[in-house]
PDB file of C-alpha atoms and ligand atoms in Angstrom:
ATOM      1  CA  MET A 932      -0.067   0.079  -0.004  1.00  0.00           C
ATOM      2  CA  VAL A 933       1.403   3.209  -0.940  1.00  0.00           C
ATOM      3  CA  LEU A 934       0.351   6.221   1.267  1.00  0.00           C
ATOM      4  CA  ALA A 935      -0.664   9.732  -0.369  1.00  0.00           C
ATOM      5  CA  ASN A 936       2.342  11.967  -0.054  1.00  0.00           C
ATOM      6  CA  THR A 937       2.245  15.727  -0.090  1.00  0.00           C
ATOM      7  CA  ASP A 938       5.629  16.407   1.903  1.00  0.00           C
ATOM      8  CA  PRO A 939       7.506  18.679   0.198  1.00  0.00           C
ATOM      9  CA  GLU A 940      10.645  16.564   1.195  1.00  0.00           C
ATOM     10  CA  ARG A 941       9.143  13.684  -1.056  1.00  0.00           C
ATOM     11  CA  LYS A 942       9.092  16.151  -4.103  1.00  0.00           C
ATOM     12  CA  ARG A 943      12.804  16.954  -3.349  1.00  0.00           C
ATOM     13  CA  ILE A 944      13.731  13.182  -3.264  1.00  0.00           C
ATOM     14  CA  VAL A 945      11.808  12.447  -6.446  1.00  0.00           C
ATOM     15  CA  ILE A 946      13.561  15.494  -8.330  1.00  0.00           C
ATOM     16  CA  GLN A 947      16.693  14.126  -7.234  1.00  0.00           C
ATOM     17  CA  ARG A 948      16.147  10.813  -8.565  1.00  0.00           C
ATOM     18  CA  VAL A 949      14.748  12.022 -11.714  1.00  0.00           C
ATOM     19  CA  SER A 950      17.998  14.193 -12.244  1.00  0.00           C
ATOM     20  CA  GLN A 951      20.281  11.263 -11.419  1.00  0.00           C
ATOM     21  CA  LEU A 952      18.544   8.313 -13.261  1.00  0.00           C
ATOM     22  CA  PRO A 953      20.709   5.453 -12.178  1.00  0.00           C
ATOM     23  CA  THR A 954      19.634   3.196 -14.834  1.00  0.00           C
ATOM     24  CA  LEU A 955      19.957   4.946 -18.196  1.00  0.00           C
ATOM     25  CA  PRO A 956      20.816   2.861 -21.097  1.00  0.00           C
ATOM     26  CA  THR A 957      24.339   2.938 -21.978  1.00  0.00           C
ATOM     27  CA  THR A 958      23.603   4.237 -25.476  1.00  0.00           C
ATOM     28  CA  LEU A 959      21.719   7.026 -23.851  1.00  0.00           C
ATOM     29  CA  VAL A 960      24.495   7.928 -21.616  1.00  0.00           C
ATOM     30  CA  LYS A 961      26.853   7.860 -24.715  1.00  0.00           C
ATOM     31  CA  ILE A 962      24.520  10.253 -26.728  1.00  0.00           C
ATOM     32  CA  LEU A 963      24.467  12.762 -23.935  1.00  0.00           C
ATOM     33  CA  GLN A 964      28.101  12.753 -23.411  1.00  0.00           C
ATOM     34  CA  ALA A 965      28.547  12.952 -27.060  1.00  0.00           C
ATOM     35  CA  ALA A 966      26.086  15.994 -27.289  1.00  0.00           C
ATOM     36  CA  GLU A 967      27.591  17.676 -24.231  1.00  0.00           C
ATOM     37  CA  ASN A 968      31.165  17.770 -25.838  1.00  0.00           C
ATOM     38  CA  PRO A 969      31.499  21.000 -27.771  1.00  0.00           C
ATOM     39  CA  SER A 970      34.075  19.465 -30.242  1.00  0.00           C
ATOM     40  CA  THR A 971      31.618  16.598 -31.098  1.00  0.00           C
ATOM     41  CA  SER A 972      30.521  16.986 -34.868  1.00  0.00           C
ATOM     42  CA  SER A 973      27.277  15.700 -36.303  1.00  0.00           C
ATOM     43  CA  GLY A 974      29.217  12.959 -37.613  1.00  0.00           C
ATOM     44  CA  ASP A 975      30.385  11.763 -34.244  1.00  0.00           C
ATOM     45  CA  ILE A 976      26.816  11.869 -33.018  1.00  0.00           C
ATOM     46  CA  ALA A 977      25.491  10.087 -36.067  1.00  0.00           C
ATOM     47  CA  LEU A 978      28.171   7.192 -35.273  1.00  0.00           C
ATOM     48  CA  VAL A 979      27.052   6.797 -31.526  1.00  0.00           C
ATOM     49  CA  ILE A 980      23.280   6.303 -32.605  1.00  0.00           C
ATOM     50  CA  SER A 981      24.258   4.305 -35.516  1.00  0.00           C
ATOM     51  CA  LYS A 982      25.882   1.750 -33.283  1.00  0.00           C
ATOM     52  CA  ASP A 983      22.430   0.942 -31.601  1.00  0.00           C
ATOM     53  CA  GLN A 984      20.284  -0.797 -34.131  1.00  0.00           C
ATOM     54  CA  SER A 985      17.091  -0.347 -32.331  1.00  0.00           C
ATOM     55  CA  ILE A 986      17.604   3.385 -31.691  1.00  0.00           C
ATOM     56  CA  SER A 987      18.653   3.940 -35.272  1.00  0.00           C
ATOM     57  CA  SER A 988      15.813   2.283 -37.041  1.00  0.00           C
ATOM     58  CA  MET A 989      13.397   3.882 -34.762  1.00  0.00           C
ATOM     59  CA  VAL A 990      14.872   7.096 -35.790  1.00  0.00           C
ATOM     60  CA  LEU A 991      15.100   6.210 -39.262  1.00  0.00           C
ATOM     61  CA  LYS A 992      11.424   4.844 -39.210  1.00  0.00           C
ATOM     62  CA  LEU A 993       9.932   8.021 -37.803  1.00  0.00           C
ATOM     63  CA  VAL A 994      11.925  10.592 -40.241  1.00  0.00           C
ATOM     64  CA  ASN A 995      10.785   8.335 -43.041  1.00  0.00           C
ATOM     65  CA  SER A 996       7.143   7.934 -42.360  1.00  0.00           C
ATOM     66  CA  ALA A 997       4.563   9.564 -44.220  1.00  0.00           C
ATOM     67  CA  PHE A 998       2.977  11.343 -41.441  1.00  0.00           C
ATOM     68  CA  TYR A 999       6.460  12.945 -40.715  1.00  0.00           C
ATOM     69  CA  GLY A1000       6.090  14.535 -44.155  1.00  0.00           C
ATOM     70  CA  HIS A1001       9.344  13.798 -45.616  1.00  0.00           C
ATOM     71  CA  PHE A1002       8.995  11.957 -48.658  1.00  0.00           C
ATOM     72  CA  ARG A1003      12.603  11.563 -49.455  1.00  0.00           C
ATOM     73  CA  ASN A1004      14.131   8.196 -48.540  1.00  0.00           C
ATOM     74  CA  ILE A1005      16.698   8.985 -45.470  1.00  0.00           C
ATOM     75  CA  SER A1006      18.747   5.722 -45.131  1.00  0.00           C
ATOM     76  CA  SER A1007      21.465   6.908 -42.764  1.00  0.00           C
ATOM     77  CA  ILE A1008      21.436   8.797 -39.276  1.00  0.00           C
ATOM     78  CA  SER A1009      24.385  11.227 -40.687  1.00  0.00           C
ATOM     79  CA  HIS A1010      21.598  12.024 -43.658  1.00  0.00           C
ATOM     80  CA  ALA A1011      18.711  12.173 -41.151  1.00  0.00           C
ATOM     81  CA  ILE A1012      21.114  14.792 -39.143  1.00  0.00           C
ATOM     82  CA  VAL A1013      21.778  16.793 -42.220  1.00  0.00           C
ATOM     83  CA  ILE A1014      17.965  16.981 -42.854  1.00  0.00           C
ATOM     84  CA  LEU A1015      16.520  17.402 -39.510  1.00  0.00           C
ATOM     85  CA  GLY A1016      19.298  19.049 -37.493  1.00  0.00           C
ATOM     86  CA  MET A1017      21.413  17.628 -34.761  1.00  0.00           C
ATOM     87  CA  GLN A1018      19.134  19.007 -31.887  1.00  0.00           C
ATOM     88  CA  THR A1019      16.119  17.061 -33.491  1.00  0.00           C
ATOM     89  CA  VAL A1020      17.901  13.707 -34.047  1.00  0.00           C
ATOM     90  CA  LYS A1021      19.347  13.922 -30.633  1.00  0.00           C
ATOM     91  CA  SER A1022      15.872  14.838 -29.101  1.00  0.00           C
ATOM     92  CA  LEU A1023      14.387  11.716 -31.045  1.00  0.00           C
ATOM     93  CA  ALA A1024      16.995   9.320 -30.255  1.00  0.00           C
ATOM     94  CA  LEU A1025      16.763  10.213 -26.617  1.00  0.00           C
ATOM     95  CA  GLY A1026      12.951  10.014 -26.789  1.00  0.00           C
ATOM     96  CA  ALA A1027      12.996   6.695 -28.514  1.00  0.00           C
ATOM     97  CA  THR A1028      15.230   5.110 -26.094  1.00  0.00           C
ATOM     98  CA  ILE A1029      13.156   6.428 -23.059  1.00  0.00           C
ATOM     99  CA  PHE A1030      10.230   5.328 -24.537  1.00  0.00           C
ATOM    100  CA  ARG A1031      11.532   1.820 -25.239  1.00  0.00           C
ATOM    101  CA  THR A1032      12.819   1.473 -21.553  1.00  0.00           C
ATOM    102  CA  GLN A1033      10.426  -0.658 -19.388  1.00  0.00           C
ATOM    103  CA  PRO A1034      10.043  -0.443 -15.766  1.00  0.00           C
ATOM    104  CA  GLY A1035      12.660  -2.475 -14.274  1.00  0.00           C
ATOM    105  CA  ALA A1036      11.257  -5.022 -12.110  1.00  0.00           C
ATOM    106  CA  GLY A1037       7.439  -3.844 -12.098  1.00  0.00           C
ATOM    107  CA  VAL A1038       4.658  -3.818 -14.778  1.00  0.00           C
ATOM    108  CA  ALA A1039       3.859  -0.763 -16.769  1.00  0.00           C
ATOM    109  CA  ALA A1040       0.968   1.607 -15.037  1.00  0.00           C
ATOM    110  CA  PHE A1041      -0.495   2.132 -18.366  1.00  0.00           C
ATOM    111  CA  ASP A1042      -0.613   0.644 -22.010  1.00  0.00           C
ATOM    112  CA  ARG A1043       2.778   1.493 -23.345  1.00  0.00           C
ATOM    113  CA  ASN A1044       1.881   0.798 -26.971  1.00  0.00           C
ATOM    114  CA  ALA A1045      -1.350   2.622 -26.894  1.00  0.00           C
ATOM    115  CA  PHE A1046       0.796   5.487 -25.049  1.00  0.00           C
ATOM    116  CA  TRP A1047       3.347   5.669 -27.958  1.00  0.00           C
ATOM    117  CA  ILE A1048       0.390   5.944 -30.250  1.00  0.00           C
ATOM    118  CA  HIS A1049      -0.922   9.014 -28.345  1.00  0.00           C
ATOM    119  CA  SER A1050       2.599  10.578 -28.230  1.00  0.00           C
ATOM    120  CA  ILE A1051       2.950   9.861 -32.343  1.00  0.00           C
ATOM    121  CA  GLY A1052      -0.563  11.097 -32.548  1.00  0.00           C
ATOM    122  CA  VAL A1053       0.091  14.351 -30.694  1.00  0.00           C
ATOM    123  CA  ALA A1054       3.219  15.037 -32.894  1.00  0.00           C
ATOM    124  CA  THR A1055       1.547  14.704 -35.957  1.00  0.00           C
ATOM    125  CA  MET A1056      -1.307  16.748 -34.956  1.00  0.00           C
ATOM    126  CA  ALA A1057       0.784  19.459 -33.524  1.00  0.00           C
ATOM    127  CA  ARG A1058       2.698  19.543 -36.616  1.00  0.00           C
ATOM    128  CA  ARG A1059      -0.561  19.535 -39.038  1.00  0.00           C
ATOM    129  CA  LEU A1060      -1.866  22.425 -37.141  1.00  0.00           C
ATOM    130  CA  MET A1061       1.223  24.476 -38.002  1.00  0.00           C
ATOM    131  CA  THR A1062       0.900  23.307 -41.516  1.00  0.00           C
ATOM    132  CA  LYS A1063      -2.390  24.509 -41.706  1.00  0.00           C
ATOM    133  CA  GLY A1064      -1.720  27.814 -40.499  1.00  0.00           C
ATOM    134  CA  ALA A1065      -1.246  28.095 -36.578  1.00  0.00           C
ATOM    135  CA  GLU A1066       2.062  29.934 -36.621  1.00  0.00           C
ATOM    136  CA  ALA A1067       5.169  29.453 -34.282  1.00  0.00           C
ATOM    137  CA  PRO A1068       7.663  31.962 -35.542  1.00  0.00           C
ATOM    138  CA  GLY A1069      11.073  30.917 -35.311  1.00  0.00           C
ATOM    139  CA  VAL A1070      10.219  27.263 -34.720  1.00  0.00           C
ATOM    140  CA  ASP A1071      10.346  24.785 -37.401  1.00  0.00           C
ATOM    141  CA  LYS A1072       7.962  21.940 -37.918  1.00  0.00           C
ATOM    142  CA  GLU A1073      10.478  18.917 -36.874  1.00  0.00           C
ATOM    143  CA  THR A1074      10.659  20.905 -33.455  1.00  0.00           C
ATOM    144  CA  VAL A1075       7.098  20.781 -33.069  1.00  0.00           C
ATOM    145  CA  PHE A1076       6.844  17.129 -34.028  1.00  0.00           C
ATOM    146  CA  VAL A1077       9.482  16.379 -31.384  1.00  0.00           C
ATOM    147  CA  SER A1078       7.759  18.612 -28.898  1.00  0.00           C
ATOM    148  CA  GLY A1079       4.524  16.606 -29.432  1.00  0.00           C
ATOM    149  CA  LEU A1080       6.253  13.333 -29.223  1.00  0.00           C
ATOM    150  CA  LEU A1081       7.905  14.008 -26.019  1.00  0.00           C
ATOM    151  CA  HIS A1082       5.151  16.066 -24.167  1.00  0.00           C
ATOM    152  CA  ASP A1083       4.243  13.530 -21.644  1.00  0.00           C
ATOM    153  CA  LEU A1084       7.933  12.382 -21.349  1.00  0.00           C
ATOM    154  CA  GLY A1085       7.477  12.564 -17.383  1.00  0.00           C
ATOM    155  CA  LYS A1086       4.768   9.769 -17.381  1.00  0.00           C
ATOM    156  CA  VAL A1087       7.327   7.514 -18.878  1.00  0.00           C
ATOM    157  CA  VAL A1088       9.887   8.556 -16.381  1.00  0.00           C
ATOM    158  CA  PHE A1089       7.451   8.293 -13.363  1.00  0.00           C
ATOM    159  CA  ASP A1090       6.463   4.778 -14.677  1.00  0.00           C
ATOM    160  CA  ASN A1091      10.110   3.480 -15.311  1.00  0.00           C
ATOM    161  CA  TYR A1092      11.582   4.843 -12.065  1.00  0.00           C
ATOM    162  CA  PHE A1093       8.591   5.319  -9.630  1.00  0.00           C
ATOM    163  CA  ASN A1094       6.847   2.227 -10.812  1.00  0.00           C
ATOM    164  CA  GLU A1095       4.917   1.271  -7.733  1.00  0.00           C
ATOM    165  CA  GLU A1096       3.855   4.795  -6.796  1.00  0.00           C
ATOM    166  CA  TYR A1097       2.840   5.381 -10.481  1.00  0.00           C
ATOM    167  CA  ARG A1098       0.728   2.344 -10.665  1.00  0.00           C
ATOM    168  CA  GLU A1099      -1.035   3.592  -7.391  1.00  0.00           C
ATOM    169  CA  ALA A1100      -1.316   7.044  -9.006  1.00  0.00           C
ATOM    170  CA  ALA A1101      -3.122   5.724 -12.318  1.00  0.00           C
ATOM    171  CA  ARG A1102      -5.346   3.330 -10.008  1.00  0.00           C
ATOM    172  CA  GLN A1103      -6.438   6.497  -7.863  1.00  0.00           C
ATOM    173  CA  ALA A1104      -7.090   8.538 -10.926  1.00  0.00           C
ATOM    174  CA  GLU A1105      -9.277   5.989 -12.156  1.00  0.00           C
ATOM    175  CA  GLU A1106     -11.114   5.254  -8.718  1.00  0.00           C
ATOM    176  CA  LYS A1107     -11.502   8.781  -7.757  1.00  0.00           C
ATOM    177  CA  LYS A1108     -12.203  10.124 -11.130  1.00  0.00           C
ATOM    178  CA  ILE A1109      -9.432  12.798 -10.846  1.00  0.00           C
ATOM    179  CA  THR A1110      -6.954  13.759 -13.316  1.00  0.00           C
ATOM    180  CA  ILE A1111      -3.677  11.816 -13.446  1.00  0.00           C
ATOM    181  CA  ARG A1112      -1.760  15.286 -12.876  1.00  0.00           C
ATOM    182  CA  GLU A1113      -3.711  15.325  -9.511  1.00  0.00           C
ATOM    183  CA  ALA A1114      -2.887  11.727  -8.740  1.00  0.00           C
ATOM    184  CA  GLU A1115       0.750  12.057  -9.430  1.00  0.00           C
ATOM    185  CA  ARG A1116       0.807  15.226  -7.207  1.00  0.00           C
ATOM    186  CA  LEU A1117      -0.639  13.301  -4.320  1.00  0.00           C
ATOM    187  CA  LEU A1118       1.507  10.214  -4.733  1.00  0.00           C
ATOM    188  CA  LEU A1119       4.902  11.782  -5.882  1.00  0.00           C
ATOM    189  CA  GLY A1120       4.770  15.110  -4.792  1.00  0.00           C
ATOM    190  CA  LEU A1121       4.821  16.741  -8.481  1.00  0.00           C
ATOM    191  CA  ASP A1122       3.106  16.055 -11.661  1.00  0.00           C
ATOM    192  CA  HIS A1123       4.510  14.776 -15.224  1.00  0.00           C
ATOM    193  CA  CYS A1124       4.774  18.350 -16.624  1.00  0.00           C
ATOM    194  CA  GLU A1125       7.384  19.019 -13.825  1.00  0.00           C
ATOM    195  CA  ALA A1126       9.157  15.833 -13.891  1.00  0.00           C
ATOM    196  CA  GLY A1127       9.535  15.721 -17.536  1.00  0.00           C
ATOM    197  CA  ARG A1128      10.868  19.314 -17.404  1.00  0.00           C
ATOM    198  CA  PHE A1129      13.480  18.600 -15.183  1.00  0.00           C
ATOM    199  CA  LEU A1130      14.869  15.630 -17.267  1.00  0.00           C
ATOM    200  CA  ALA A1131      14.483  17.570 -20.628  1.00  0.00           C
ATOM    201  CA  GLN A1132      16.346  20.448 -19.015  1.00  0.00           C
ATOM    202  CA  LYS A1133      19.100  18.089 -18.083  1.00  0.00           C
ATOM    203  CA  TRP A1134      19.117  16.605 -21.483  1.00  0.00           C
ATOM    204  CA  GLN A1135      19.522  20.050 -23.010  1.00  0.00           C
ATOM    205  CA  PHE A1136      16.479  19.922 -25.204  1.00  0.00           C
ATOM    206  CA  PRO A1137      15.524  22.923 -27.330  1.00  0.00           C
ATOM    207  CA  ALA A1138      13.381  25.680 -25.388  1.00  0.00           C
ATOM    208  CA  PRO A1139      10.171  24.965 -27.450  1.00  0.00           C
ATOM    209  CA  VAL A1140      10.263  21.311 -26.276  1.00  0.00           C
ATOM    210  CA  LEU A1141      10.770  22.145 -22.798  1.00  0.00           C
ATOM    211  CA  GLU A1142       7.904  24.369 -22.896  1.00  0.00           C
ATOM    212  CA  ALA A1143       5.700  21.911 -24.490  1.00  0.00           C
ATOM    213  CA  ILE A1144       6.477  19.370 -21.734  1.00  0.00           C
ATOM    214  CA  GLU A1145       6.218  21.731 -18.951  1.00  0.00           C
ATOM    215  CA  LEU A1146       3.017  23.714 -20.105  1.00  0.00           C
ATOM    216  CA  HIS A1147       0.814  21.556 -22.162  1.00  0.00           C
ATOM    217  CA  HIS A1148      -1.826  21.350 -19.390  1.00  0.00           C
ATOM    218  CA  ASP A1149      -1.344  25.079 -18.178  1.00  0.00           C
ATOM    219  CA  MET A1150      -2.545  27.549 -20.901  1.00  0.00           C
ATOM    220  CA  GLU A1151      -2.704  30.335 -18.187  1.00  0.00           C
ATOM    221  CA  ARG A1152       1.280  30.210 -17.806  1.00  0.00           C
ATOM    222  CA  ALA A1153       1.461  29.277 -21.698  1.00  0.00           C
ATOM    223  CA  ALA A1154      -0.309  32.460 -22.624  1.00  0.00           C
ATOM    224  CA  ALA A1155       1.867  34.543 -20.227  1.00  0.00           C
ATOM    225  CA  ALA A1156       5.021  33.093 -21.635  1.00  0.00           C
ATOM    226  CA  GLY A1157       3.791  33.115 -25.223  1.00  0.00           C
ATOM    227  CA  ALA A1158       4.469  29.519 -25.344  1.00  0.00           C
ATOM    228  CA  ARG A1159       2.989  28.689 -28.727  1.00  0.00           C
ATOM    229  CA  VAL A1160       4.177  25.278 -28.964  1.00  0.00           C
ATOM    230  CA  ALA A1161       2.784  24.399 -25.544  1.00  0.00           C
ATOM    231  CA  ALA A1162      -0.517  25.614 -27.081  1.00  0.00           C
ATOM    232  CA  LEU A1163      -0.112  23.370 -30.212  1.00  0.00           C
ATOM    233  CA  ALA A1164       0.594  20.251 -27.859  1.00  0.00           C
ATOM    234  CA  HIS A1165      -2.275  20.950 -25.614  1.00  0.00           C
ATOM    235  CA  ILE A1166      -4.627  21.235 -28.539  1.00  0.00           C
ATOM    236  CA  ALA A1167      -3.296  18.153 -30.066  1.00  0.00           C
ATOM    237  CA  ASP A1168      -3.469  16.401 -26.797  1.00  0.00           C
ATOM    238  CA  PHE A1169      -7.092  17.142 -26.600  1.00  0.00           C
ATOM    239  CA  GLY A1170      -7.732  16.222 -30.396  1.00  0.00           C
ATOM    240  CA  CYS A1171      -6.242  12.901 -29.936  1.00  0.00           C
ATOM    241  CA  GLN A1172      -8.343  12.173 -27.026  1.00  0.00           C
ATOM    242  CA  LYS A1173     -11.204  13.344 -29.052  1.00  0.00           C
ATOM    243  CA  ILE A1174     -10.702  11.116 -31.986  1.00  0.00           C
ATOM    244  CA  ASN A1175      -9.704   8.402 -29.765  1.00  0.00           C
ATOM    245  CA  LEU A1176      -6.196   7.786 -31.019  1.00  0.00           C
ATOM    246  CA  GLY A1177      -3.870   6.064 -28.744  1.00  0.00           C
ATOM    247  CA  LYS A1178      -4.227   6.455 -25.034  1.00  0.00           C
ATOM    248  CA  SER A1179      -2.692   8.989 -22.640  1.00  0.00           C
ATOM    249  CA  GLY A1180      -3.289   7.356 -19.273  1.00  0.00           C
ATOM    250  CA  ASN A1181      -5.012  10.555 -18.217  1.00  0.00           C
ATOM    251  CA  GLY A1182      -7.798   9.076 -15.898  1.00  0.00           C
ATOM    252  CA  LYS A1183     -10.380  11.870 -16.242  1.00  0.00           C
ATOM    253  CA  PRO A1184     -10.401  13.232 -19.727  1.00  0.00           C
ATOM    254  CA  SER A1185      -8.797  16.627 -19.947  1.00  0.00           C
ATOM    255  CA  ALA A1186     -11.034  19.738 -21.613  1.00  0.00           C
ATOM    256  CA  LEU A1187      -9.798  22.187 -24.260  1.00  0.00           C
ATOM    257  CA  ASP A1188      -8.924  25.488 -22.896  1.00  0.00           C
ATOM    258  CA  PRO A1189      -9.850  28.040 -25.445  1.00  0.00           C
ATOM    259  CA  ARG A1190      -6.847  30.248 -24.342  1.00  0.00           C
ATOM    260  CA  ALA A1191      -4.748  27.773 -26.630  1.00  0.00           C
ATOM    261  CA  LEU A1192      -6.744  29.169 -29.870  1.00  0.00           C
ATOM    262  CA  GLU A1193      -5.999  32.687 -28.548  1.00  0.00           C
ATOM    263  CA  ILE A1194      -2.266  32.174 -27.955  1.00  0.00           C
ATOM    264  CA  LEU A1195      -2.126  30.813 -31.563  1.00  0.00           C
ATOM    265  CA  ASN A1196      -4.646  33.068 -32.931  1.00  0.00           C
ATOM    266  CA  ILE A1197      -6.494  30.371 -34.836  1.00  0.00           C
ATOM    267  CA  PRO A1198     -10.147  29.919 -35.385  1.00  0.00           C
ATOM    268  CA  GLU A1199     -12.049  26.773 -34.093  1.00  0.00           C
ATOM    269  CA  SER A1200     -12.765  25.868 -37.623  1.00  0.00           C
ATOM    270  CA  LEU A1201      -8.990  25.005 -38.145  1.00  0.00           C
ATOM    271  CA  ILE A1202      -8.781  22.858 -35.277  1.00  0.00           C
ATOM    272  CA  ALA A1203     -12.080  21.004 -36.320  1.00  0.00           C
ATOM    273  CA  GLU A1204     -10.385  20.388 -39.908  1.00  0.00           C
ATOM    274  CA  THR A1205      -7.270  19.274 -38.397  1.00  0.00           C
ATOM    275  CA  PHE A1206      -8.873  16.748 -35.983  1.00  0.00           C
ATOM    276  CA  SER A1207     -11.008  15.419 -38.789  1.00  0.00           C
ATOM    277  CA  GLU A1208      -8.109  15.104 -41.075  1.00  0.00           C
ATOM    278  CA  ILE A1209      -6.075  13.337 -38.561  1.00  0.00           C
ATOM    279  CA  GLU A1210      -8.927  11.155 -37.830  1.00  0.00           C
ATOM    280  CA  GLY A1211      -8.798   9.842 -41.596  1.00  0.00           C
ATOM    281  CA  GLU A1212      -5.141   8.638 -40.812  1.00  0.00           C
ATOM    282  CA  LYS A1213      -5.840   7.112 -37.799  1.00  0.00           C
ATOM    283  CA  GLU A1214      -5.114   3.571 -38.995  1.00  0.00           C
ATOM    284  CA  MET A1215      -1.706   4.587 -40.506  1.00  0.00           C
ATOM    285  CA  ILE A1216      -0.770   6.280 -37.247  1.00  0.00           C
ATOM    286  CA  GLU A1217      -1.947   3.117 -35.140  1.00  0.00           C
ATOM    287  CA  GLY A1218       0.121   0.911 -37.398  1.00  0.00           C
ATOM    288  CA  PHE A1219       3.156   2.868 -36.081  1.00  0.00           C
ATOM    289  CA  GLY A1220       3.686   0.301 -32.962  1.00  0.00           C
ATOM    290  CA  ILE A1221       6.588   0.752 -30.595  1.00  0.00           C
ATOM    291  CA  ASP A1222       7.987  -2.828 -31.618  1.00  0.00           C
TER     292      ASP A1222
HETATM  293 FE1  LIG B 964       0.090  15.585 -20.042  1.00  0.00          FE
HETATM  294 FE1  LIG B 965      -0.767  13.674 -23.458  1.00  0.00          FE
END
């Protein structure tokens, strides 16, 4: 039995553990070390990523997928870096690695495959909203895609490294009909937005990705910060839930905050059109399983 814990000390311990993450896969550590070294070239990063078959194939599968929007055949990681940029490929590789990591001894708190589809769905939808006219000046479409893909990173971190507490949080969210964020705060002292932001910051993700992770449920702060990518992730998160694409493990369904439309200065019709477009592509996105 895990007891509810709102003790600030608990929060401090969780944050400390999140920023240490002792059981990172070796490839992830190597990618991070290579990326942190100022003399590292994109070729060096490509070499590190290429050595791990499963990460390379995940990155290549993503960049070559029709819904990602590149219709050229990208066959090597170094080519992917040229097309997408080092930051994006690094973020994709890190995201793919952490999403594939399963809880050590425990059982996942939520359906990982359905969650991966949710993440791909949010990424695709956020990117599509941009293509259709939602503007985020200075941010490219690849970064928006990665932001959508990783917006719920904190949930995977909780599930992998605080599995027992997180299973209890998921159970309580379901039972008490509260949001998963409320349950997370109750059991772990902080929610997946805050935990994800700590990790993303440590990994030096680009600023729009950090914003999407931290603010996708908080349009008040997103509006104050002018965080357009967070608004895109918020709308896409709601959209995927509405068209029933994947599962976010959220407990009580979340509502669409109209402030997201104001931040992006877009009409409701653009959202409705995007939702139905993606709904038409559901099968293709659902086919993009994690295995
Ligand atoms: Fe979330
Ligand atoms: Fe989500």
